[in-house]
Coordinates of C-alpha atoms in Angstrom, one line a residue:
Chain F
X195 CA -4.9 7.5 34.1
X196 CA -7.8 9.2 32.2
X197 CA -7.7 12.7 33.6
X198 CA -8.8 16.0 32.0
X199 CA -5.6 17.9 31.2
X200 CA -4.2 19.9 28.4
X201 CA -1.6 17.2 27.6
X202 CA -3.5 15.2 24.8
X203 CA -4.1 18.5 23.0
X204 CA -0.5 19.4 23.1
X205 CA 0.4 15.9 21.8
X206 CA -2.0 16.0 18.9
X207 CA -1.4 19.7 18.1
X208 CA 1.4 19.1 15.4
X209 CA -0.9 16.5 13.7
X210 CA -3.9 18.9 13.7
X211 CA -1.9 21.7 12.2
X212 CA -0.5 19.5 9.5
X213 CA -3.9 18.0 8.7
X214 CA -5.6 21.5 8.7
X215 CA -2.9 22.7 6.2
X216 CA -2.5 19.7 4.0
X217 CA -5.8 17.9 4.2
X218 CA -8.7 20.2 5.3
X219 CA -7.6 23.3 3.4
X220 CA -7.0 21.5 0.1
X221 CA -10.4 19.8 0.3
X222 CA -12.1 23.1 0.9
X223 CA -10.2 24.7 -2.0
X224 CA -10.9 21.8 -4.3
X225 CA -14.6 22.1 -3.6
X226 CA -14.3 25.9 -4.2
X227 CA -12.4 25.5 -7.6
X228 CA -14.9 22.9 -8.8
X229 CA -17.5 25.7 -8.7
X230 CA -15.3 28.1 -10.6
X231 CA -14.2 28.6 -14.2
X232 CA -10.5 28.3 -13.5
X233 CA -8.2 27.7 -16.4
X234 CA -4.7 29.0 -16.4
X235 CA -4.5 29.2 -20.1
X236 CA -7.7 31.3 -20.3
X237 CA -7.7 33.6 -17.3
X238 CA -10.1 36.1 -18.8
X239 CA -12.9 33.6 -18.6
X240 CA -12.2 32.8 -15.0
X241 CA -15.1 33.3 -12.5
X242 CA -18.0 31.7 -10.6
X243 CA -19.4 28.8 -12.7
X244 CA -22.0 27.3 -10.4
X245 CA -22.6 23.7 -11.3
X246 CA -21.5 24.0 -14.9
X247 CA -18.5 21.9 -14.4
X248 CA -20.6 19.1 -13.0
X249 CA -23.1 19.4 -15.8
X250 CA -20.3 19.2 -18.4
X251 CA -19.0 16.2 -16.5
X252 CA -22.3 14.3 -16.3
X253 CA -23.8 15.2 -19.6
X254 CA -21.1 16.2 -22.0
X255 CA -18.0 14.2 -21.3
X256 CA -17.8 10.6 -22.4
X257 CA -14.2 10.4 -21.2
X258 CA -15.4 11.0 -17.6
X259 CA -17.7 8.0 -17.8
X260 CA -15.1 5.9 -19.6
X261 CA -12.4 6.6 -17.1
X262 CA -14.8 5.9 -14.1
X263 CA -15.9 2.6 -15.8
X264 CA -12.2 1.6 -16.2
X265 CA -11.5 2.7 -12.5
X266 CA -14.3 0.4 -11.4
X267 CA -13.2 -2.6 -13.5
X268 CA -9.6 -2.1 -12.3
X269 CA -10.5 -1.9 -8.7
X270 CA -12.8 -4.9 -8.9
X271 CA -10.5 -7.2 -10.8
X272 CA -7.3 -6.1 -9.0
X273 CA -8.7 -6.2 -5.3
X274 CA -10.6 -9.5 -5.9
X275 CA -7.4 -11.3 -7.2
X276 CA -5.2 -9.7 -4.6
X277 CA -7.5 -10.9 -1.9
X278 CA -7.7 -14.4 -3.3
X279 CA -4.0 -14.9 -3.8
X280 CA -3.0 -12.9 -0.7
X281 CA -5.1 -15.2 1.4
X282 CA -3.7 -18.3 0.0
X283 CA -0.2 -16.9 0.3
X284 CA -0.8 -15.9 3.9
X285 CA -2.1 -19.4 4.6
X286 CA 1.0 -21.0 3.1
X287 CA 3.6 -18.9 5.0
X288 CA 1.7 -19.2 8.2
X289 CA 2.5 -23.0 8.2
X290 CA 5.6 -24.3 9.8
X291 CA 8.3 -25.4 7.5
X292 CA 12.0 -25.1 7.1
X293 CA 13.1 -21.8 5.6
X294 CA 9.9 -20.0 6.4
X295 CA 11.5 -16.8 7.5
X296 CA 13.4 -16.6 4.3
X297 CA 10.5 -17.5 2.2
X298 CA 8.5 -14.7 3.9
X299 CA 11.0 -12.2 3.3
X300 CA 11.3 -13.2 -0.4
X301 CA 7.6 -13.4 -1.3
X302 CA 6.8 -10.1 0.6
X303 CA 9.6 -8.1 -0.9
X304 CA 7.7 -6.7 -4.0
X305 CA 5.6 -4.9 -1.5
X306 CA 8.4 -2.5 -0.9
X307 CA 8.9 -1.7 -4.5
X308 CA 7.3 1.4 -5.9
X309 CA 4.9 1.6 -8.9
X310 CA 7.4 3.2 -11.1
X311 CA 10.0 0.6 -10.3
X312 CA 7.5 -2.2 -10.8
X313 CA 6.8 -0.7 -14.2
X314 CA 10.5 -0.6 -15.0
X315 CA 11.1 -4.3 -13.9
X316 CA 8.1 -5.5 -15.9
X317 CA 8.9 -3.6 -19.0
X318 CA 12.2 -5.5 -18.9
X319 CA 10.5 -8.8 -18.3
X320 CA 7.8 -8.3 -21.0
X321 CA 9.7 -6.5 -23.8
X322 CA 9.2 -8.5 -26.9
X323 CA 12.9 -8.9 -28.0
X324 CA 14.7 -9.8 -24.8
X325 CA 11.9 -10.4 -22.3
X326 CA 10.7 -13.8 -20.9
X327 CA 8.4 -14.5 -23.9
X328 CA 11.3 -14.5 -26.3
X329 CA 13.3 -16.7 -23.9
X330 CA 10.3 -19.0 -23.6
X331 CA 9.9 -19.0 -27.5
X332 CA 13.6 -20.0 -27.7
X333 CA 12.7 -23.0 -25.6
X334 CA 9.8 -23.7 -28.1
X335 CA 7.0 -22.4 -25.8
X336 CA 4.8 -19.7 -27.4
X337 CA 5.6 -17.5 -30.5
X338 CA 8.6 -15.2 -30.6
X339 CA 8.2 -11.5 -30.5
X340 CA 5.1 -11.6 -28.3
X341 CA 4.5 -7.9 -27.2
X342 CA 1.8 -8.0 -24.4
X343 CA 2.3 -4.3 -23.7
X344 CA 1.9 -3.2 -27.3
X345 CA -1.2 -5.1 -27.9
X346 CA -4.6 -3.5 -26.9
X347 CA -6.0 -7.0 -26.2
X348 CA -3.4 -7.9 -23.6
X349 CA -2.4 -4.6 -22.2
X350 CA -5.0 -4.8 -19.4
X351 CA -3.9 -8.3 -18.4
X352 CA -0.3 -7.1 -18.3
X353 CA -1.3 -4.3 -16.0
X354 CA -3.3 -6.4 -13.7
X355 CA -0.4 -9.0 -13.3
X356 CA 2.0 -6.4 -12.8
X357 CA 0.1 -4.7 -10.0
X358 CA -0.6 -8.3 -8.4
X359 CA 3.1 -8.7 -8.2
X360 CA 3.3 -5.9 -5.7
X361 CA -0.1 -5.9 -4.3
X362 CA -0.6 -9.6 -3.3
X363 CA 2.2 -9.2 -0.6
X364 CA 0.3 -6.4 0.9
X365 CA -2.8 -8.5 1.5
X366 CA -0.7 -11.5 2.7
X367 CA 1.1 -9.3 5.3
X368 CA -2.1 -8.0 6.7
X369 CA -3.8 -11.3 6.7
X370 CA -0.7 -13.2 8.1
X371 CA -0.7 -10.8 11.0
X372 CA -4.4 -11.4 11.6
X373 CA -3.9 -15.3 11.3
X374 CA -1.2 -15.1 13.9
X375 CA -3.6 -13.6 16.5
X376 CA -6.0 -16.5 16.2
X377 CA -5.6 -18.5 19.5
X378 CA -4.2 -21.9 18.9
X379 CA -6.7 -23.6 21.2
X380 CA -9.5 -22.9 18.7
X381 CA -7.8 -25.1 16.2
X382 CA -7.1 -27.8 18.8
X383 CA -10.6 -27.8 20.0
X384 CA -11.9 -28.0 16.4
X385 CA -9.5 -30.8 15.7
X386 CA -10.5 -32.7 18.8
X387 CA -14.1 -32.4 17.6
X388 CA -13.1 -34.0 14.3
X389 CA -13.2 -31.0 12.1
X390 CA -11.5 -31.3 8.8
X391 CA -8.9 -28.9 7.5
X392 CA -11.3 -27.3 5.3
X393 CA -13.9 -27.1 8.0
X394 CA -11.5 -25.5 10.4
X395 CA -10.7 -22.9 7.8
X396 CA -14.3 -22.1 7.2
X397 CA -15.5 -22.2 10.8
X398 CA -12.5 -20.8 12.6
X399 CA -10.2 -18.9 10.4
X400 CA -12.5 -17.2 8.0
X401 CA -14.8 -15.8 10.7
X402 CA -11.8 -14.6 12.7
X403 CA -10.3 -12.9 9.6
X404 CA -13.6 -11.3 8.5
X405 CA -12.8 -7.7 9.9
X406 CA -9.3 -7.8 8.5
X407 CA -10.6 -8.9 5.2
X408 CA -13.2 -6.1 5.1
X409 CA -10.7 -3.4 6.2
X410 CA -7.9 -4.5 3.9
X411 CA -10.1 -4.8 0.8
X412 CA -11.6 -1.4 1.6
X413 CA -8.3 0.3 2.1
X414 CA -6.8 -1.4 -1.1
X415 CA -9.9 -0.5 -3.1
X416 CA -9.4 3.1 -2.3
X417 CA -5.7 2.9 -3.0
X418 CA -6.1 1.1 -6.2
X419 CA -8.8 3.4 -7.3
X420 CA -6.4 6.3 -6.7
X421 CA -3.4 4.4 -8.2
X422 CA -1.5 6.7 -10.4
X423 CA 2.2 5.7 -10.6
X424 CA 1.9 2.3 -12.1
X425 CA -0.7 3.0 -14.7
X426 CA 0.8 6.3 -15.5
X427 CA 4.3 5.0 -16.2
X428 CA 3.1 1.7 -17.8
X429 CA 0.6 2.8 -20.2
X430 CA 0.1 6.6 -19.6
X431 CA -3.6 5.9 -19.8
X432 CA -3.4 4.6 -23.4
X433 CA -3.9 3.2 -25.9
X434 CA -6.7 5.6 -26.9
X435 CA -7.6 6.4 -23.2
X436 CA -8.4 2.7 -22.7
X437 CA -6.6 2.5 -19.4
X438 CA -7.2 6.0 -18.2
X439 CA -8.5 6.0 -14.5
X440 CA -10.4 8.9 -13.0
X441 CA -7.3 10.2 -11.2
X442 CA -5.2 10.0 -14.3
X443 CA -7.9 11.9 -16.1
X444 CA -7.8 14.5 -13.2
X445 CA -4.0 14.8 -13.4
X446 CA -4.3 15.4 -17.2
X447 CA -6.8 18.0 -16.7
X448 CA -4.7 19.8 -14.2
X449 CA -1.2 19.4 -15.6
X450 CA -1.6 19.2 -19.3
X451 CA -4.7 21.4 -19.9
X452 CA -4.2 23.6 -16.8
X453 CA -8.0 23.4 -16.4
X454 CA -8.1 23.5 -12.5
X455 CA -11.9 24.2 -12.3
X456 CA -12.9 21.2 -14.3
X457 CA -10.1 19.0 -12.7
X458 CA -11.4 19.9 -9.4
X459 CA -14.9 19.0 -10.3
X460 CA -13.8 15.6 -11.4
X461 CA -11.9 15.2 -8.2
X462 CA -14.9 16.1 -6.1
X463 CA -16.9 13.4 -8.1
X464 CA -14.2 10.9 -7.4
X465 CA -14.2 11.7 -3.7
X466 CA -18.0 11.5 -3.3
X467 CA -18.0 8.2 -5.2
X468 CA -15.3 6.8 -2.9
X469 CA -17.1 8.0 0.1
X470 CA -20.4 6.6 -0.9
X471 CA -18.7 3.3 -1.8
X472 CA -16.9 3.1 1.4
X473 CA -19.9 3.6 3.6
X474 CA -22.0 1.3 1.6
X475 CA -19.3 -1.3 1.8
X476 CA -18.9 -1.1 5.5
X477 CA -22.8 -1.3 6.0
X478 CA -23.3 -4.1 3.7
X479 CA -20.4 -6.2 5.0
X480 CA -21.4 -5.4 8.6
X481 CA -17.8 -4.5 9.6
X482 CA -17.3 -4.8 13.3
X483 CA -19.8 -7.6 14.0
X484 CA -18.0 -11.0 14.2
X485 CA -19.8 -13.8 12.3
Chain V
X54 CA -8.7 -17.2 31.2
X55 CA -9.6 -20.8 31.5
X56 CA -13.3 -19.7 31.5
X57 CA -13.0 -17.9 28.1
X58 CA -11.1 -20.8 26.7
X59 CA -13.9 -23.2 27.7
X60 CA -16.5 -21.0 26.2
X61 CA -14.7 -20.6 22.9
X62 CA -14.0 -24.2 22.8
X63 CA -17.7 -25.0 23.5
X64 CA -18.7 -22.6 20.8
X65 CA -16.6 -24.4 18.2
X66 CA -17.9 -27.7 19.4
X67 CA -21.4 -26.5 19.0
X68 CA -20.8 -25.2 15.4
X69 CA -19.1 -28.4 14.5
X70 CA -21.7 -30.6 16.1
X71 CA -24.9 -29.1 14.7
X72 CA -24.0 -28.8 11.1
X73 CA -21.6 -31.8 10.8
X74 CA -23.2 -35.2 10.5
X75 CA -21.0 -38.1 11.6
X76 CA -18.7 -38.9 8.7
X77 CA -19.0 -42.0 6.8
X78 CA -16.3 -44.5 7.8
X79 CA -14.7 -44.4 4.5
X80 CA -13.7 -40.7 4.7
X81 CA -12.0 -41.1 8.2
X82 CA -8.7 -42.3 6.8
X83 CA -8.4 -39.4 4.3
X84 CA -9.1 -36.7 7.0
X85 CA -6.5 -38.4 9.2
X86 CA -3.9 -37.8 6.5
X87 CA -5.2 -34.2 6.0
X88 CA -4.6 -33.5 9.6
X89 CA -0.9 -34.4 9.6
X90 CA 1.0 -31.1 10.0
X91 CA 3.4 -32.1 7.1
X92 CA 1.5 -32.4 3.7
X93 CA 4.7 -30.7 2.3
X94 CA 3.5 -30.5 -1.3
X95 CA 0.4 -28.6 -0.3
X96 CA 2.9 -25.8 0.9
X97 CA 5.8 -26.5 -1.3
X98 CA 4.3 -26.5 -4.7
X99 CA 2.3 -23.2 -4.5
X100 CA 5.0 -21.6 -2.5
X101 CA 7.6 -22.5 -5.2
X102 CA 5.4 -21.1 -7.9
X103 CA 4.8 -17.9 -6.1
X104 CA 8.4 -17.6 -5.4
X105 CA 9.1 -17.9 -9.1
X106 CA 6.4 -15.2 -9.8
X107 CA 8.1 -13.0 -7.3
X108 CA 11.7 -13.5 -8.2
X109 CA 11.9 -13.9 -11.9
X110 CA 11.1 -10.1 -12.5
X111 CA 13.8 -9.1 -9.9
X112 CA 16.2 -11.5 -11.7
X113 CA 15.5 -10.0 -15.1
X114 CA 16.3 -6.5 -13.7
X115 CA 19.5 -7.8 -12.2
X116 CA 20.6 -9.5 -15.4
X117 CA 20.0 -6.5 -17.5
X118 CA 21.8 -4.3 -15.0
X119 CA 25.1 -6.2 -14.9
X120 CA 25.5 -7.6 -18.3
X121 CA 27.4 -5.5 -20.9
X122 CA 25.5 -3.8 -23.7
X123 CA 24.7 -6.0 -26.6
X124 CA 24.9 -9.2 -24.6
X125 CA 21.8 -11.5 -24.4
X126 CA 23.0 -13.9 -21.8
X127 CA 20.6 -14.9 -19.1
X128 CA 23.4 -15.9 -16.8
X129 CA 25.7 -12.8 -17.4
X130 CA 29.4 -13.4 -17.1
X131 CA 31.6 -11.4 -16.9
X132 CA 29.7 -8.8 -14.9
X133 CA 30.0 -5.3 -16.1
X134 CA 29.3 -2.2 -14.2
X135 CA 29.1 0.2 -17.2
X136 CA 25.3 0.7 -16.8
X137 CA 25.7 1.7 -13.1
X138 CA 28.4 4.2 -14.2
X139 CA 26.1 5.6 -16.7
X140 CA 22.9 6.1 -14.4
X141 CA 24.9 7.1 -11.3
X142 CA 27.2 9.7 -12.9
X143 CA 25.8 10.6 -16.2
X144 CA 22.0 10.5 -15.6
X145 CA 22.4 11.7 -12.1
X146 CA 21.1 8.8 -10.0
X147 CA 23.7 9.7 -7.4
X148 CA 21.8 12.9 -6.7
X149 CA 18.4 11.3 -6.9
X150 CA 19.6 8.7 -4.5
X151 CA 20.9 11.3 -2.0
X152 CA 17.5 13.1 -2.2
X153 CA 15.6 10.0 -1.7
X154 CA 17.6 9.1 1.4
X155 CA 17.2 12.6 2.8
X156 CA 13.4 12.5 2.2
X157 CA 13.1 9.0 3.5
X158 CA 15.0 9.7 6.7
X159 CA 13.2 13.0 7.2
X160 CA 9.8 11.4 6.8
X161 CA 10.7 8.4 9.1
X162 CA 11.9 10.8 11.9
X163 CA 8.9 13.0 11.8
X164 CA 6.2 10.4 11.2
X165 CA 7.6 8.3 14.1
X166 CA 7.8 11.1 16.7
X167 CA 4.4 12.7 15.8
X168 CA 2.6 9.3 15.6
X169 CA 4.0 8.4 19.0
X170 CA 2.9 11.6 20.5
X171 CA -0.6 11.5 18.9
X172 CA -0.9 7.7 19.5
X173 CA -0.1 8.2 23.2
X174 CA -2.8 10.9 23.4
X175 CA -5.4 8.7 21.8
X176 CA -4.4 5.6 23.8
X177 CA -3.9 7.0 27.2
X178 CA -6.2 10.0 27.5
X179 CA -9.9 10.6 27.1
X180 CA -10.4 14.1 25.7
X181 CA -13.0 16.3 24.1
X182 CA -13.1 15.8 20.3
X183 CA -11.3 12.5 20.5
X184 CA -13.9 10.7 18.4
X185 CA -14.0 13.6 15.8
X186 CA -10.2 13.5 15.6
X187 CA -10.2 9.8 15.0
X188 CA -13.0 9.9 12.5
X189 CA -11.2 12.7 10.6
X190 CA -8.0 10.6 10.4
X191 CA -9.8 7.5 9.1
X192 CA -11.8 9.7 6.6
X193 CA -8.5 11.1 5.3
X194 CA -7.6 7.7 4.0
X195 CA -10.4 8.0 1.5
X196 CA -9.1 11.2 -0.1
X197 CA -7.4 10.7 -3.3
X198 CA -3.8 11.8 -3.5
X199 CA -4.6 13.2 -6.9
X200 CA -7.3 15.4 -5.3
X201 CA -4.7 17.3 -3.3
X202 CA -2.5 18.1 -6.3
X203 CA -4.1 21.3 -7.5
X204 CA -4.5 23.0 -4.1
X205 CA -1.1 21.7 -2.7
X206 CA 0.6 23.0 -5.9
X207 CA -0.9 26.5 -5.2
X208 CA 0.1 26.2 -1.5
X209 CA 3.7 25.1 -2.2
X210 CA 4.1 27.9 -4.8
X211 CA 2.8 30.4 -2.3
X212 CA 5.2 29.4 0.5
X213 CA 8.3 28.8 -1.9
X214 CA 8.6 25.1 -1.3
X215 CA 8.5 24.0 -4.8
X216 CA 11.6 22.1 -5.8
X217 CA 12.6 21.6 -2.2
X218 CA 13.0 18.3 -0.3
X219 CA 11.6 20.0 2.8
X220 CA 8.5 20.6 1.1
X221 CA 8.2 17.0 0.0
X222 CA 8.9 15.8 3.5
X223 CA 6.2 18.0 5.0
X224 CA 3.7 17.0 2.5
X225 CA 4.6 13.2 2.8
X226 CA 4.5 13.4 6.6
X227 CA 1.1 14.9 6.5
X228 CA -0.2 12.2 4.3
X229 CA 1.3 9.3 6.2
X230 CA 0.6 10.5 9.7
X231 CA -3.1 9.6 9.9
X232 CA -2.6 6.0 9.4
X233 CA 0.7 5.7 11.3
X234 CA -0.9 7.4 14.3
X235 CA -3.8 5.0 14.4
X236 CA -1.4 2.1 14.1
X237 CA 0.7 3.5 17.0
X238 CA -2.2 4.1 19.2
X239 CA -3.1 0.6 18.7
X240 CA 0.3 -0.7 19.8
X241 CA 0.3 1.7 22.8
X242 CA -3.2 0.6 23.9
X243 CA -2.0 -3.1 23.9
X244 CA 0.8 -2.2 26.4
X245 CA -0.5 -2.5 29.8
X246 CA -1.2 0.5 31.9
X247 CA -0.4 -1.0 35.2
X248 CA 3.5 -0.7 35.0
X249 CA 3.2 2.9 33.9
X250 CA 0.8 3.7 36.7
X251 CA 3.1 2.0 39.3
X252 CA 6.0 4.0 38.2
X253 CA 3.9 7.2 38.4
X254 CA 2.8 6.2 42.0
X255 CA 6.5 5.7 42.8
X256 CA 6.9 9.4 41.8
X257 CA 7.8 9.3 38.3
X258 CA 6.4 12.1 36.1
X259 CA 4.1 11.1 33.3
X260 CA 6.9 11.8 30.8
X261 CA 9.6 9.8 32.8
X262 CA 7.1 6.9 33.1
X263 CA 6.7 7.0 29.3
X264 CA 10.4 7.0 28.6
X265 CA 11.2 4.3 31.2
X266 CA 8.2 2.0 30.8
X267 CA 6.4 2.5 27.5
X268 CA 9.2 3.4 25.1
X269 CA 11.2 0.2 25.5
X270 CA 8.1 -1.9 24.9
X271 CA 7.4 0.1 21.9
X272 CA 10.5 -0.9 19.9
X273 CA 8.8 -3.4 17.5
X274 CA 6.1 -0.7 16.8
X275 CA 8.7 2.0 16.2
X276 CA 10.5 -0.3 13.7
X277 CA 7.3 -1.1 12.0
X278 CA 5.9 2.4 11.7
X279 CA 9.3 3.9 11.0
X280 CA 10.0 1.5 8.1
X281 CA 6.5 1.9 6.8
X282 CA 7.2 5.7 6.7
X283 CA 10.6 5.3 5.1
X284 CA 9.3 2.8 2.4
X285 CA 6.3 5.1 1.7
X286 CA 8.5 8.2 1.3
X287 CA 11.0 6.3 -0.7
X288 CA 8.3 5.3 -3.2
X289 CA 6.3 8.5 -3.2
X290 CA 5.8 9.5 -6.8
X291 CA 3.0 11.9 -7.5
X292 CA 4.0 14.7 -5.3
X293 CA 7.6 14.3 -6.1
X294 CA 6.8 14.3 -9.7
X295 CA 4.7 17.5 -9.4
X296 CA 6.6 19.5 -6.9
X297 CA 10.1 18.9 -8.3
X298 CA 10.9 20.2 -11.7
X299 CA 14.5 20.7 -11.3
X300 CA 16.6 17.7 -12.0
X301 CA 18.8 18.2 -9.0
X302 CA 15.7 17.8 -6.8
X303 CA 14.4 14.6 -8.4
X304 CA 14.0 11.7 -6.2
X305 CA 14.6 8.0 -7.5
X306 CA 11.0 7.3 -8.6
X307 CA 10.9 10.6 -10.6
X308 CA 14.3 10.0 -12.1
X309 CA 13.3 6.4 -12.9
X310 CA 10.1 7.6 -14.6
X311 CA 12.2 9.9 -16.9
X312 CA 14.4 7.0 -17.6
X313 CA 11.5 5.0 -18.7
X314 CA 10.5 7.7 -21.2
X315 CA 13.8 9.0 -22.5
X316 CA 15.9 5.8 -22.5
X317 CA 13.2 3.6 -23.9
X318 CA 15.8 1.5 -25.7
X319 CA 18.6 1.6 -23.2
X320 CA 17.3 -1.3 -21.0
X321 CA 20.7 -1.5 -19.3
X322 CA 20.4 1.9 -17.9
X323 CA 16.8 1.4 -16.9
X324 CA 17.7 -1.9 -15.1
X325 CA 20.7 -0.2 -13.3
X326 CA 18.5 2.5 -12.2
X327 CA 16.0 0.1 -10.9
X328 CA 18.7 -1.8 -9.0
X329 CA 19.8 1.4 -7.3
X330 CA 16.2 2.3 -6.4
X331 CA 15.2 -1.2 -5.3
X332 CA 18.2 -2.4 -3.2
X333 CA 18.0 -0.2 -0.2
X334 CA 14.2 -0.4 0.3
X335 CA 14.2 -4.2 -0.3
X336 CA 16.9 -4.8 2.2
X337 CA 15.2 -2.6 4.8
X338 CA 12.0 -4.6 4.1
X339 CA 13.7 -7.9 4.3
X340 CA 15.1 -7.0 7.7
X341 CA 11.8 -5.5 9.2
X342 CA 9.1 -7.6 7.7
X343 CA 9.2 -9.9 10.7
X344 CA 8.5 -6.8 13.0
X345 CA 5.9 -5.7 10.7
X346 CA 3.9 -8.9 10.9
X347 CA 4.4 -9.0 14.6
X348 CA 3.5 -5.4 15.1
X349 CA 0.4 -5.7 12.9
X350 CA -0.8 -8.7 14.7
X351 CA -0.2 -7.1 18.1
X352 CA -3.4 -5.1 17.6
X353 CA -3.1 -2.6 15.0
X354 CA -5.4 -4.5 12.5
X355 CA -8.1 -4.9 15.2
X356 CA -7.9 -1.2 15.7

């Protein structure tokens, strides 16, 4: 079957062309722009800038560090909670019970919903006058007029819960898929040997899930780092840039300020950070080696 | 087969034996209870709570969408379609919906075809540059979408694809293809080669062998990858927001994001727009989630 022919090249040719135009070339040009002064509003200043953009970013731009710190916090909290809840959810819907298919379809469904739509739905749910907190206060729970989105102390929690709503199903689906590939004999053998439910979980299930967990947390970390739609539509990065992530900051530099050079430098920094993080994560977690 | 089973069985036995002291007699009963497959409350209670968490937001949107303006009922009756009329006809969700459908189907078709082609190449051939190709596709997952904005904008402007659904389809296909292709090659690798080889020995061309033997077995994978692609395209926001400035080229997420801003107080319109955007994709998802889980467990996660 494995012969040397032109066939595989013909088969991947369209993919290669697309990737060259829409991935490789843009990466190259972002790197190029990052070394330029390139501002649409001040074209007379455009030209080679060397590392000036990066110097400004590292030493002269508190918003860069602030947005980076928020991105890190966001990824850490969001992915950690998603993993935990997603694992529990996957274990639950992996059990046999009546109505399981229906339950799966329902609890997984927010995964199909976009960030913008998630925002819309949660704005309806959380709005102070007709949202759920108002209804609860009608029942005597909590205080009326609670505005979690308008309050700087609670807006982060609201963001996190909102993203959990559509993010947990993603983990649950991936982990459920991997749970189902665990041979039943392993559990039977463990049962025969008198292993408790918890013991079977830690000795059979978790080691088997290890690679799936590493891969899904990594993918999700990258996606959450790059998440734009939810945060953009829910808070727009505010109040006072408190919820501005690095990609949001990039978008603002590019779209609002037309500062393509500096925006590109921020992008390159974000890319390098993700790359470094990913490699370190795969190394430290020993991806690919079964426990 | 029996040999491997014996081995893994022993392995577990060893692990359990070395670290587990014989349990005190008092704990035996409790464990026996824990091992019953039932224990319904352990499943029912958390599942019920999670169902509430999932469904209450959907319900809220539905209520806002169908109750008349001014009403605050939580169980709306009579149902009114005035908000749907507003968003569909006045705000233009009819057009956004059409654009989203065209974009979703376009991406679905191209991603599915190209990922089958590339996945087959990766799974069934060994060729120069294979590892580099695979590595490049994996690495592409770490590139921030926001990173592409500036250069893509310049490209699209250059080739006249701003404000065009075709342009959006091409960009979205390019972004989805790497992951779909990797998934698809995982599926194809899991289909045994023997039948295919037998067909080719019997005189089938490779192409005919593919259509007669591989493709029928690939159905769940096609459904999984295709629906993945459709849902991804349906929800694409950043590019759609950037590359479509004319209202007749908006897709649903873009239209919705404007509804969030401009109609901040018209929750009925927001909710009705949300229902229009949610219903098709949630229905698609409810139907295919079974295949998705099956397909992913068929080897994609393992790579």
